[in-house]
Coordinates of C-alpha atoms in Angstrom, one line a residue:
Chain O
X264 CA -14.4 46.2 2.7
X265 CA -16.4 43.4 4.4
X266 CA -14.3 41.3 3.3
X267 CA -11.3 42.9 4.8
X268 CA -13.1 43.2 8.6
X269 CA -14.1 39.2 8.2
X270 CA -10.1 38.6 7.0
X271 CA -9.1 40.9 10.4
X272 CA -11.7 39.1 12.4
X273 CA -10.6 35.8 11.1
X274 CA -7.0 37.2 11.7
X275 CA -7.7 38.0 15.3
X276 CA -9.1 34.7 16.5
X277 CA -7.0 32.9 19.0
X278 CA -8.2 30.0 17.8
X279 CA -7.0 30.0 14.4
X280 CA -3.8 30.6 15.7
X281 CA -3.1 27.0 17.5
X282 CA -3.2 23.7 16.7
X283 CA -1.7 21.3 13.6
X284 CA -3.7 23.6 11.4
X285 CA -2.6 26.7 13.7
X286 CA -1.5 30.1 12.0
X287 CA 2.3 29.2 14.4
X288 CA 2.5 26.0 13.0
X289 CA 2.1 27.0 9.5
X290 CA 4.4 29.4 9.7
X291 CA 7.2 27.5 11.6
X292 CA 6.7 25.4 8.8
X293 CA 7.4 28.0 6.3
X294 CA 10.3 29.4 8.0
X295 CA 11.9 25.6 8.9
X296 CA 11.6 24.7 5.1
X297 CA 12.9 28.4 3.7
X298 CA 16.2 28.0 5.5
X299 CA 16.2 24.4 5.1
X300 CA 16.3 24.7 1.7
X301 CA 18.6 27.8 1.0
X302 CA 21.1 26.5 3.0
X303 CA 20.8 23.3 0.5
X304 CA 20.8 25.2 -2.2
X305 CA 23.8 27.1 -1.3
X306 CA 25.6 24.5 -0.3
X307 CA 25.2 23.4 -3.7
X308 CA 25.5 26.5 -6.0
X309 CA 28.0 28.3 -3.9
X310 CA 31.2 26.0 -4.2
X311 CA 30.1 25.0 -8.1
X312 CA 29.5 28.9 -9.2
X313 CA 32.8 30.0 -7.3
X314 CA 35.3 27.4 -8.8
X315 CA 33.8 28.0 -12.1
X316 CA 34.0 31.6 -11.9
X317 CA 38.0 31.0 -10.8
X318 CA 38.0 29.1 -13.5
X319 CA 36.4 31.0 -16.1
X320 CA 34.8 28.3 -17.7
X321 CA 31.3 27.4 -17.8
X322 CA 29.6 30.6 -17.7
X323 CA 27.1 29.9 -21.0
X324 CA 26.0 27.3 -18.7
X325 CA 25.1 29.5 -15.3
X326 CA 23.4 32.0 -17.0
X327 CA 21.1 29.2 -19.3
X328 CA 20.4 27.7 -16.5
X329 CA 18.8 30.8 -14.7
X330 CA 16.9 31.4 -17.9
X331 CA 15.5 27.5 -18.4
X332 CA 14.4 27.6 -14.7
X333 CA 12.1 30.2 -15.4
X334 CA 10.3 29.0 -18.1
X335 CA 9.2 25.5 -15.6
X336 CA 6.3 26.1 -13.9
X337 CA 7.5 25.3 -10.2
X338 CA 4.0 24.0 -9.7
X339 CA 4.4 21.0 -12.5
X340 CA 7.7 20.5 -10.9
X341 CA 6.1 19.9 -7.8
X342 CA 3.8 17.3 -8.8
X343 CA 6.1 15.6 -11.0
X344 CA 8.3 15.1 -8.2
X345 CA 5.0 14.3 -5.8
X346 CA 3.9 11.5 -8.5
X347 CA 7.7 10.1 -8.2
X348 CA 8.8 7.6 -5.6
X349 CA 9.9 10.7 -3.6
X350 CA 6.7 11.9 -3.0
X351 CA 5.9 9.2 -0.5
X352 CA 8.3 10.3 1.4
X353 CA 7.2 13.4 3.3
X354 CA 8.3 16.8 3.0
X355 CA 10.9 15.1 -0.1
X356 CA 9.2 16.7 -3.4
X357 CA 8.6 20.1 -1.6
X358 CA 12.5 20.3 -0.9
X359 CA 14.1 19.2 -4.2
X360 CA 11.6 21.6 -6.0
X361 CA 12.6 24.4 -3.8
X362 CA 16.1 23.3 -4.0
X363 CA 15.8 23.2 -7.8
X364 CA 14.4 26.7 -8.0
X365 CA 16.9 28.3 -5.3
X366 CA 19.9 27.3 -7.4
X367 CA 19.8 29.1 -10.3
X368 CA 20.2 32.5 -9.2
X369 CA 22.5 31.5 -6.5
X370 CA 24.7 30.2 -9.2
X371 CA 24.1 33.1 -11.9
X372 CA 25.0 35.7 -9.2
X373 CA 27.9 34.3 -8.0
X374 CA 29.2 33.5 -10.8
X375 CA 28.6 37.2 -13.0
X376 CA 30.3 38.4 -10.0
X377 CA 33.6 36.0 -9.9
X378 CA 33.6 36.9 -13.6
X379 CA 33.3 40.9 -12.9
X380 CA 36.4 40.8 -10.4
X381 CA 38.6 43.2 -12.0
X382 CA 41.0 41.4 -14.2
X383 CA 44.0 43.9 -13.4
X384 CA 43.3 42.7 -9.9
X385 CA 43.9 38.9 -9.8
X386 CA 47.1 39.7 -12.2
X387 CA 48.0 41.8 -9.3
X388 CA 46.8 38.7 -7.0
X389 CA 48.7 36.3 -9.4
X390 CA 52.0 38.9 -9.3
X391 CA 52.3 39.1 -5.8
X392 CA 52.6 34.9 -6.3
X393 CA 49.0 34.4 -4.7
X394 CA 48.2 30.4 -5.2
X395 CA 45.0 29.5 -6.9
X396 CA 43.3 29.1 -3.6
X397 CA 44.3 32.2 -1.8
X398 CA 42.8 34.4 -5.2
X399 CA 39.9 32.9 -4.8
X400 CA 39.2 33.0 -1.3
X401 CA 40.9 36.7 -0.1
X402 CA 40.7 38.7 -3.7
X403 CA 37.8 37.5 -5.8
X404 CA 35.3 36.1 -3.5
X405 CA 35.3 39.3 -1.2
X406 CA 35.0 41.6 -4.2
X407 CA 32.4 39.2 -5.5
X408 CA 30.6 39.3 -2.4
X409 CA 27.7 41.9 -3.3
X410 CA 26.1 39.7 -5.8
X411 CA 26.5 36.8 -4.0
X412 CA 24.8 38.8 -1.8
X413 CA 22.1 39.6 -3.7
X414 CA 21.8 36.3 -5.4
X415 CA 21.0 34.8 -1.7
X416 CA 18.5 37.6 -1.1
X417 CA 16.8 36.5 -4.5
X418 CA 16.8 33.0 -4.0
X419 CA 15.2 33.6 -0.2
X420 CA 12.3 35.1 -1.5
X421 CA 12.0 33.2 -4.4
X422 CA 11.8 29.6 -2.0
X423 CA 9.3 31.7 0.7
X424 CA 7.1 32.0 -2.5
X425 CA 7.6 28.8 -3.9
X426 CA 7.0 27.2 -0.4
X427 CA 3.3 28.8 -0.9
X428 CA 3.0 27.1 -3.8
X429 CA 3.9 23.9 -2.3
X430 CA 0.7 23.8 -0.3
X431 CA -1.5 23.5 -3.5
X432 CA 0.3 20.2 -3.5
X433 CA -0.6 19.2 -0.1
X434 CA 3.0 20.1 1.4
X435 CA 3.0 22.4 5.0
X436 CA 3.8 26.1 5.3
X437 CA 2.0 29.1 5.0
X438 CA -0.1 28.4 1.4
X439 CA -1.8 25.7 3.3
X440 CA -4.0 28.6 5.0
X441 CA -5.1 29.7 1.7
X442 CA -5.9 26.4 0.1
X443 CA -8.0 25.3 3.0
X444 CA -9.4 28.2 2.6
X445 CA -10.5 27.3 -1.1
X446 CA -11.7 23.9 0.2
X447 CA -13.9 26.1 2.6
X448 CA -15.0 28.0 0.5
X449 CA -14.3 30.5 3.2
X450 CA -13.1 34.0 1.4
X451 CA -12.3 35.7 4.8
X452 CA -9.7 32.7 5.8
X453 CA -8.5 32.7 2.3
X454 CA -7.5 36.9 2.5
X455 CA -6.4 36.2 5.8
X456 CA -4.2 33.7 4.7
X457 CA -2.8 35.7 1.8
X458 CA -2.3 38.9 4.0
X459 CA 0.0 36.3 6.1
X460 CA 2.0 35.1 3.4
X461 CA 2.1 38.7 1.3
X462 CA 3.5 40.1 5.0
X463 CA 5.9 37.3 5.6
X464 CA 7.6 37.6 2.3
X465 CA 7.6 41.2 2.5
X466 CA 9.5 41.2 6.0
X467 CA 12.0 38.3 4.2
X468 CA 12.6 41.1 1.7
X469 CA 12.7 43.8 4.3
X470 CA 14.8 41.8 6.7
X471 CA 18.2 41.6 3.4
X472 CA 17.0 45.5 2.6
X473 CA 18.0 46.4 6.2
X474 CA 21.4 43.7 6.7
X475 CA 22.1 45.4 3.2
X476 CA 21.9 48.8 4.7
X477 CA 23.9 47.9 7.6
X478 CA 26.7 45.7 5.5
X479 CA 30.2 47.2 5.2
X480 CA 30.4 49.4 1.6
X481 CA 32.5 47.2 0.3
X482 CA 29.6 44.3 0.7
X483 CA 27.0 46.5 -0.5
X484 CA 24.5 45.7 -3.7
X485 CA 25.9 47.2 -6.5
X486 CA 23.4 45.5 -8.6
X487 CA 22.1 42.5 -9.5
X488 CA 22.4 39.7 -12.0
X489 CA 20.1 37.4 -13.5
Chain X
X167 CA -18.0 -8.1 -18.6
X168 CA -14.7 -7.6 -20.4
X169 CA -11.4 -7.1 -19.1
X170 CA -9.8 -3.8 -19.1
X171 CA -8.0 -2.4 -21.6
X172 CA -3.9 -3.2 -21.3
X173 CA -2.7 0.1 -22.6
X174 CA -0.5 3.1 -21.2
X175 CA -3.5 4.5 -20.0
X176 CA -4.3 1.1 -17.7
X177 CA -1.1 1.2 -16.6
X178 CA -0.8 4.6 -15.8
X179 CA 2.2 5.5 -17.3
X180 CA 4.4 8.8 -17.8
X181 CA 4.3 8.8 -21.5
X182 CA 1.5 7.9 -23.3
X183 CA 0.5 8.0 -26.9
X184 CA -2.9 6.9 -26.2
X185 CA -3.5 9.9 -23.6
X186 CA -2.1 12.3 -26.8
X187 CA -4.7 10.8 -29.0
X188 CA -8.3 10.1 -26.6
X189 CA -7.9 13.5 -25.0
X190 CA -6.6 15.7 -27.6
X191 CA -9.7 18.7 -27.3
X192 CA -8.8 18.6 -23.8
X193 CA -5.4 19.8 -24.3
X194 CA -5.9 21.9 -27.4
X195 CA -8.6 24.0 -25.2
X196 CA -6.1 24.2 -22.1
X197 CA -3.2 25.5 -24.4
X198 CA -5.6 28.1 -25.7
X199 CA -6.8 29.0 -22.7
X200 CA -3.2 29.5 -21.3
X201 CA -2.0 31.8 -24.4
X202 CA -4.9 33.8 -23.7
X203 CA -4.4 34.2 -20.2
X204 CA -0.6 35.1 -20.9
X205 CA -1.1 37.3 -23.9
X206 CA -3.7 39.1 -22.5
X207 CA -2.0 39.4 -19.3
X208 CA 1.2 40.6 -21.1
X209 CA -0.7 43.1 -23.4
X210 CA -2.6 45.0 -20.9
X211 CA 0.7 45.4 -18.5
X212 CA 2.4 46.4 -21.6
X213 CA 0.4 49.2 -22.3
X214 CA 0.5 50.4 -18.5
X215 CA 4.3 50.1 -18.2
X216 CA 5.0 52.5 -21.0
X217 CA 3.5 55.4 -20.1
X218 CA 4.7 54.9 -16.3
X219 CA 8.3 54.1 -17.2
X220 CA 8.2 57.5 -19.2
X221 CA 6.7 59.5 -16.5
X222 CA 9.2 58.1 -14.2
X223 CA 11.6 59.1 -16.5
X224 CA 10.3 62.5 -17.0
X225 CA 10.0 63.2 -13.5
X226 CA 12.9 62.0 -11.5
X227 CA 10.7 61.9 -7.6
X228 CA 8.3 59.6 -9.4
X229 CA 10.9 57.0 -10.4
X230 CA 11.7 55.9 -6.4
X231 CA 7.8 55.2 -5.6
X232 CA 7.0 53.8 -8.7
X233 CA 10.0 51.2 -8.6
X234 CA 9.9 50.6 -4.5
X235 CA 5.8 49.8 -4.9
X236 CA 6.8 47.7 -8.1
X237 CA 9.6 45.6 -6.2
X238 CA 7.1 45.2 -3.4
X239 CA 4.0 43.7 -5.8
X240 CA 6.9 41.2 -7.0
X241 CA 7.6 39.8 -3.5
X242 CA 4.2 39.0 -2.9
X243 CA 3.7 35.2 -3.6
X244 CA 1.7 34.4 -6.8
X245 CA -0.9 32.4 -4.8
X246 CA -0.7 35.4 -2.3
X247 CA -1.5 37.6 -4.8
X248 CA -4.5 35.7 -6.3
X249 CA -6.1 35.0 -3.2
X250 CA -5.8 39.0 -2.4
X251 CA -7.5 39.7 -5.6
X252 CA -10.2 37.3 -4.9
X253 CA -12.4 39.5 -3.2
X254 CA -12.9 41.9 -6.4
X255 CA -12.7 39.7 -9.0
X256 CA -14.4 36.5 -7.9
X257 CA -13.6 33.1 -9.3
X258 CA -12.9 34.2 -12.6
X259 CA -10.3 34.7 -15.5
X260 CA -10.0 38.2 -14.8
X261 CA -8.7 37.4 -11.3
X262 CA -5.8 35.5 -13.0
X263 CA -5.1 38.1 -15.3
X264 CA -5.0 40.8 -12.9
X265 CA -2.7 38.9 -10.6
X266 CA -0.7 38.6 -13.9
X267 CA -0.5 41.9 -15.4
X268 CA 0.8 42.8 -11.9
X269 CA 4.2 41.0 -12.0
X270 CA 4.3 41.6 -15.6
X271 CA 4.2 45.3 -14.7
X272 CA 7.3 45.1 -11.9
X273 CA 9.5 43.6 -14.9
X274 CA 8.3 46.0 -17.6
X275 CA 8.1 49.3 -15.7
X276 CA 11.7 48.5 -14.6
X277 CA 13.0 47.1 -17.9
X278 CA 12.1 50.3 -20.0
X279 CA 13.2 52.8 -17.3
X280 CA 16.5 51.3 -17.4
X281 CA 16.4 51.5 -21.3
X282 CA 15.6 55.3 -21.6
X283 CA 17.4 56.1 -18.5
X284 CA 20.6 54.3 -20.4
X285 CA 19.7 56.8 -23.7
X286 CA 23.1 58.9 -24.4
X287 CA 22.5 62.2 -23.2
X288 CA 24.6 63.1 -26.4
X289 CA 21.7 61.7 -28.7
X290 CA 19.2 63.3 -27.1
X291 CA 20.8 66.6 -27.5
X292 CA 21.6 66.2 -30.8
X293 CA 18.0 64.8 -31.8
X294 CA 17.1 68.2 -29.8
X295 CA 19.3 70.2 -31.8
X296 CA 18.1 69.0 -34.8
X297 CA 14.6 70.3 -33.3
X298 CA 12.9 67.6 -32.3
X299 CA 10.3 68.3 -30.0
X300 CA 9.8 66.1 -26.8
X301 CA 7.3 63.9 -28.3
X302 CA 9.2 63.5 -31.0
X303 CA 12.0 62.9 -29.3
X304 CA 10.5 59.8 -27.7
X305 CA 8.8 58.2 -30.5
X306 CA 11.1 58.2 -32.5
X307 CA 14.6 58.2 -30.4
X308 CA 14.3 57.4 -27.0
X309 CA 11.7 54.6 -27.4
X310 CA 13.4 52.6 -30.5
X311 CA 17.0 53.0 -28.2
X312 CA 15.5 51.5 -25.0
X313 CA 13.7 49.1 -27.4
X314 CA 16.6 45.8 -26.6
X315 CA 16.5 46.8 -22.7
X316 CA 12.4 47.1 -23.2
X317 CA 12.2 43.6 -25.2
X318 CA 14.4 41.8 -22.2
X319 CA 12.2 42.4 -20.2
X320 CA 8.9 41.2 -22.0
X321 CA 10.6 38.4 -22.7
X322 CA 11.4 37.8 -19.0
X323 CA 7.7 38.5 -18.1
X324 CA 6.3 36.6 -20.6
X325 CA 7.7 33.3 -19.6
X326 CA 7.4 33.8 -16.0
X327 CA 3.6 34.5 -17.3
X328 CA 3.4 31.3 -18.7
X329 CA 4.7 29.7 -15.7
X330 CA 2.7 31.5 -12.9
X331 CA -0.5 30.7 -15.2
X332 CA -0.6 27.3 -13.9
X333 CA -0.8 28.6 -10.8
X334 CA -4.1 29.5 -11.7
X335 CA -5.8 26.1 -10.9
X336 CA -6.4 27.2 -8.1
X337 CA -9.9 29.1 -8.8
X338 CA -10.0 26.8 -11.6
X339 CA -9.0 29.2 -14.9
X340 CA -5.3 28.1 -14.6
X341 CA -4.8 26.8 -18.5
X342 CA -2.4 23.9 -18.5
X343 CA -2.4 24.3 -14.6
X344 CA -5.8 22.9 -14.4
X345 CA -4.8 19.8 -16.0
X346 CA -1.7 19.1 -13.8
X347 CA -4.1 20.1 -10.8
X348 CA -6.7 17.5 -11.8
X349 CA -3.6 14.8 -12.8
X350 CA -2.2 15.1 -9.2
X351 CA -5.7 14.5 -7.5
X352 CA -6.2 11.3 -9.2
X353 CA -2.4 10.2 -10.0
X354 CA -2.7 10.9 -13.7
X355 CA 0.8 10.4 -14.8
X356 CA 0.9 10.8 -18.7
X357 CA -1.6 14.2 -17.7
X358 CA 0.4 15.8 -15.5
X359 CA 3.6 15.6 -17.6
X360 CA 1.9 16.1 -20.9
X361 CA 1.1 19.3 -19.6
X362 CA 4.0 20.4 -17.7
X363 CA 6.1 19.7 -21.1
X364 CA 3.7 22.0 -22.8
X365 CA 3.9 24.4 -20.6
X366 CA 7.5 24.5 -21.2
X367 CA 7.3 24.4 -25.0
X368 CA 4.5 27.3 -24.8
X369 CA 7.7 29.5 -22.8
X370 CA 10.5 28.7 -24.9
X371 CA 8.2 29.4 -28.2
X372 CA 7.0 32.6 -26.9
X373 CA 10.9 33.5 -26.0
X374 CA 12.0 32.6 -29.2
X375 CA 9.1 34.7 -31.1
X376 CA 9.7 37.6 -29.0
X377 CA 13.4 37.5 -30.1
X378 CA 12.8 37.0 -33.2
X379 CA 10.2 40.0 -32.9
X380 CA 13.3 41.9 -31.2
X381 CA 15.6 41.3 -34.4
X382 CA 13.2 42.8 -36.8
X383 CA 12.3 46.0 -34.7
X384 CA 16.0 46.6 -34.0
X385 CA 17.8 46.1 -37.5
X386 CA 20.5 48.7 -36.7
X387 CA 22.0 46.5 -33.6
X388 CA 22.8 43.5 -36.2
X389 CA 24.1 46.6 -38.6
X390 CA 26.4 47.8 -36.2
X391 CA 27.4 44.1 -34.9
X392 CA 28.4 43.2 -38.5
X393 CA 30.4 46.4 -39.2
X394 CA 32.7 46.1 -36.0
X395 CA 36.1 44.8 -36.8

C-alpha cells in the first residue's frame, strides 16, 4: 500500500510532469509514434491483404505470417535493428519494429475477411457485370469491413505495447518512465510509470470498444481473426 | 604485449562460431532458465484456466466478468505489467512468472470457454441420457471435445511466453532476454543474435511439441479426417 501512495505522490508532482523527461512529453511521444506507425503499417498491409483476398491467392501466407510474428521476441527485433546501420538514425529501429509487428494482424484480418465475403454475393457482384475493381471496393471491402476493423483495433494496441518496450532500448514514449525508474532504483516512479502506461493502453482499447459501439451494424465486430 | 586476437569475436561480428564455442555455459544456462520461466509460467495458468473456463461455463453471469477482466489484463503492456507486480514480488523470478501466467491465463480461459461452449448440445444430452453424471460428463466428454479449441490456445500462449520472457531483463531474470540486454549495452553482435535465433527456435519447438502432443490426445479427429470422402 505504501507503495501505491509514493506511486500517487510521485503521480501528482508537477514536476514530474514537464520537461524532456516530462510525463507530456513521454506521452506525446507515445501517441506521435502509435499513429505514426499504424498508419505505416496500414498503408502497407491494407492494399496487399485486400488484393490478395480479391484474388484468393496467398492466404497460407497471411495467416503464417501472423503466427511466425509471434514467436519473435519484439524486444530482440529491436536491438537487432538498433545494432544495424538504422539504429543510428534516431527514432528508425523503433519504427520498422513497430511496423513489423503492426502488420501481421492487419494483414490476417483483412484478409480472413475478403475471404469470408459470401461467395453467392460477388457471383451476384460478378452477374450484375460488376468489374474487378468495383467488387472489391463497393461489395467485398464493406462486408469485410468488421475485421478489418478489428484487425486495426488489434494492431493499435499491440504498437502502444510494443512502443513500451521500445524504451528498454533507449527509444522515447511512455516505457522510458519505467526504465528510468529501474536506473533509479526508484519503485514509486517505476509503478507510477506502469499505472501510466497500463491506463493509456486501456483507454486505446476503450477508445475502438466505444467507436465500435457507435459504428453502423453492418461495421460491427462480428469476431475476430488471428 | 601481444596483439589481439583477429577472430569474429575482435571484429565483432553477427555470426560467430567462436562466440558458440567460448561462451557455450552461458547460453545453455540462459536457455534453461527461459524453459523454466515459460513452462512454469504455462503450467500454473494452465491449472487456473480450467477450472475458471468451466465455472464460466457452468454459470452463464460469470462468463462476461471473467472474460472482460481477462481482455483487460491482456492490454496491459508486458513491461507495464512487470513493473506493477514489482511491488509484491521484488526483483525476482516469481515477478516474471506472475506477470506470465497472467497473459497465459487471458488466452487459456478464453480458448477452453470457446471449446466447451462449442460442445453439441446433442452430445451432451445423449452422454446425459446414457446417465452420465455432470462430472462425468466433463471428464470425459466435454473436456476431451474442447480439447483442439483448448490446445490452440496453449500453443498460442506458449510462444507468446517465450517471447515476452525476454522482456524479463529488465529485473534481470529475463532467460535469453538477459543476454540480448547485456549484447545491446556493449554492442555484442554475435550475442544478441545468437540469442534472439534461440529464442525463436525455443517457440517454434515448443509449437511443434504441443502439436504433436495435440495429435496423440485427439486420435479421433485424424479418424474422422481419414474416413471423409
Amino acid at each position: 500500500m505504501k507503495t501505491l501512495g509514493d506511486a500517487w505522490s510521485w503521480l501528482t508532482d508537477s514536476a514530474h510532469w514537464a520537461g524532456d523527461d516530462g510525463i507530456w512529453h513521454r506521452l506525446t511521444q507515445h501517441l506521435v509514434l502509435t499513429v505514426v506507425c499504424l498508419l505505416l503499417s496500414c498503408l502497407i498491409a491494407l492494399p496487399v491483404a485486400l488484393v490478395l483476398g480479391h484474388l484468393g491467392k496467398g492466404g497460407a501466407l497471411a495467416v503464417n505470417i501472423s503466427n511466425v510474428g509471434r514467436a519473435v521476441p519484439t524486444f530482440a527485433v529491436l536491438v537487432l535493428l538498433l545494432l544495424t546501420p538504422l539504429g543510428t538514425w534516431g527514432e528508425g529501429p523503433t519504427v520498422v519494429a513497430l511496423v513489423l509487428f503492426a502488420v501481421p494482424p492487419l494483414l490476417t484480418n483483412a484478409y480472413v475477411g475478403m475471404r469470408g465475403v459470401d461467395r453467392s454475393v460477388v457471383q451476384a457482384a460478378r452477374g450484375m457485370g460488376m468489374t474487378g475493381g468495383q467488387m472489391l471496393w463497393r461489395v467485398e471491402l464493406p462486408l469485410a469491413l468488421p475485421l478489418v476493423l478489428s484487425g486495426i483495433r488489434i494492431a493499435a494496441v499491440q504498437l502502444v505495447a510494443t512502443a513500451t518496450i521500445a524504451a528498454l532500448a533507449g527509444g522515447g514514449g511512455l516505457g522510458r518512465i519505467i526504465t528510468a525508474g529501474f536506473n533509479l532504483a526508484s519503485t514509486p516512479q517505476v509503478v507510477a510509470g506502469a499505472i501510466l502506461v497500463a491506463v493509456f493502453a486501456l483507454l486505446v482499447e476503450g477508445a475502438f470498444e466505444v467507436a465500435e459501439r457507435c459504428a453502423p451494424g453492418w461495421a460491427r465486430n462480428r469476431g475476430r481473426a488471428g | 604485449m601481444t596483439a589481439p586476437p583477429d577472430d569474429c569475436l575482435a571484429r565483432n561480428e553477427w555470426i560467430c562460431g567462436e562466440y558458440l564455442s567460448t561462451r557455450r555455459q552461458i547460453l545453455l544456462d540462459a536457455v534453461v532458465q527461459h524453459l523454466q520461466l515459460t513452462s512454469l509460467s504455462v503450467l500454473i495458468a494452465l491449472v487456473v484456466a480450467v477450472p475458471l473456463a468451466v465455472l464460466a461455463r457452468r454459470w452463464g453471469w460469470a462468463a462476461g466478468p471473467v472474460l472482460a477482466l481477462t481482455t483487460v489484463l491482456y492490454t496491459i503492456p508486458s513491461l507495464a505489467m512487470f513493473s506493477l507486480l514489482l511491488p509484491v514480488y521484488g526483483l525476482s523470478p516469481s515477478l516474471v512468472v506472475a506477470g506470465l501466467v497472467l497473459y497465459s491465463l487471458t488466452l487459456l480461459v478464453r480458448n477452453i470457454l470457446a471449446g466447451l461452449r462449442a460442445v453439441p448440445e446433442d452430445t451432451r444430452q445423449a452422454a446425459r441420457g446414457m446417465g452420465y453424471g455432470p462430472i462425468r460428463l466433463l471428464l470425459t466428454v466435454e473436456l476431451p471435445l474442447a480439447l483442439p479449441a483448448a490446445m490452440a490456445g496453449l500453443r498460442i500462449a506458449t510462444v507468446s511466453a517465450v517471447s515476452l520472457v525476454t522482456i524479463g531483463a529488465i529485473v534481470g531474470f529475463g532467460g535469453l532476454g538477459n543476454l540480448i540486454y547485456t549484447g545491446m549495452n556493449t554492442y555484442f553482435k554475435a550475442q544478441v543474435l545468437t540469442a534472439s535465433v534461440l529464442c525463436v527456435v525455443i517457440a517454434v519447438a515448443a509449437d511443434l511439441l504441443l502439436l504433436g502432443v495435440q495429435r496423440v490426445l485427439t486420435p479421433w479427429e485424424r479418424a474422422t479426417r481419414a474416413a471423409r470422402p
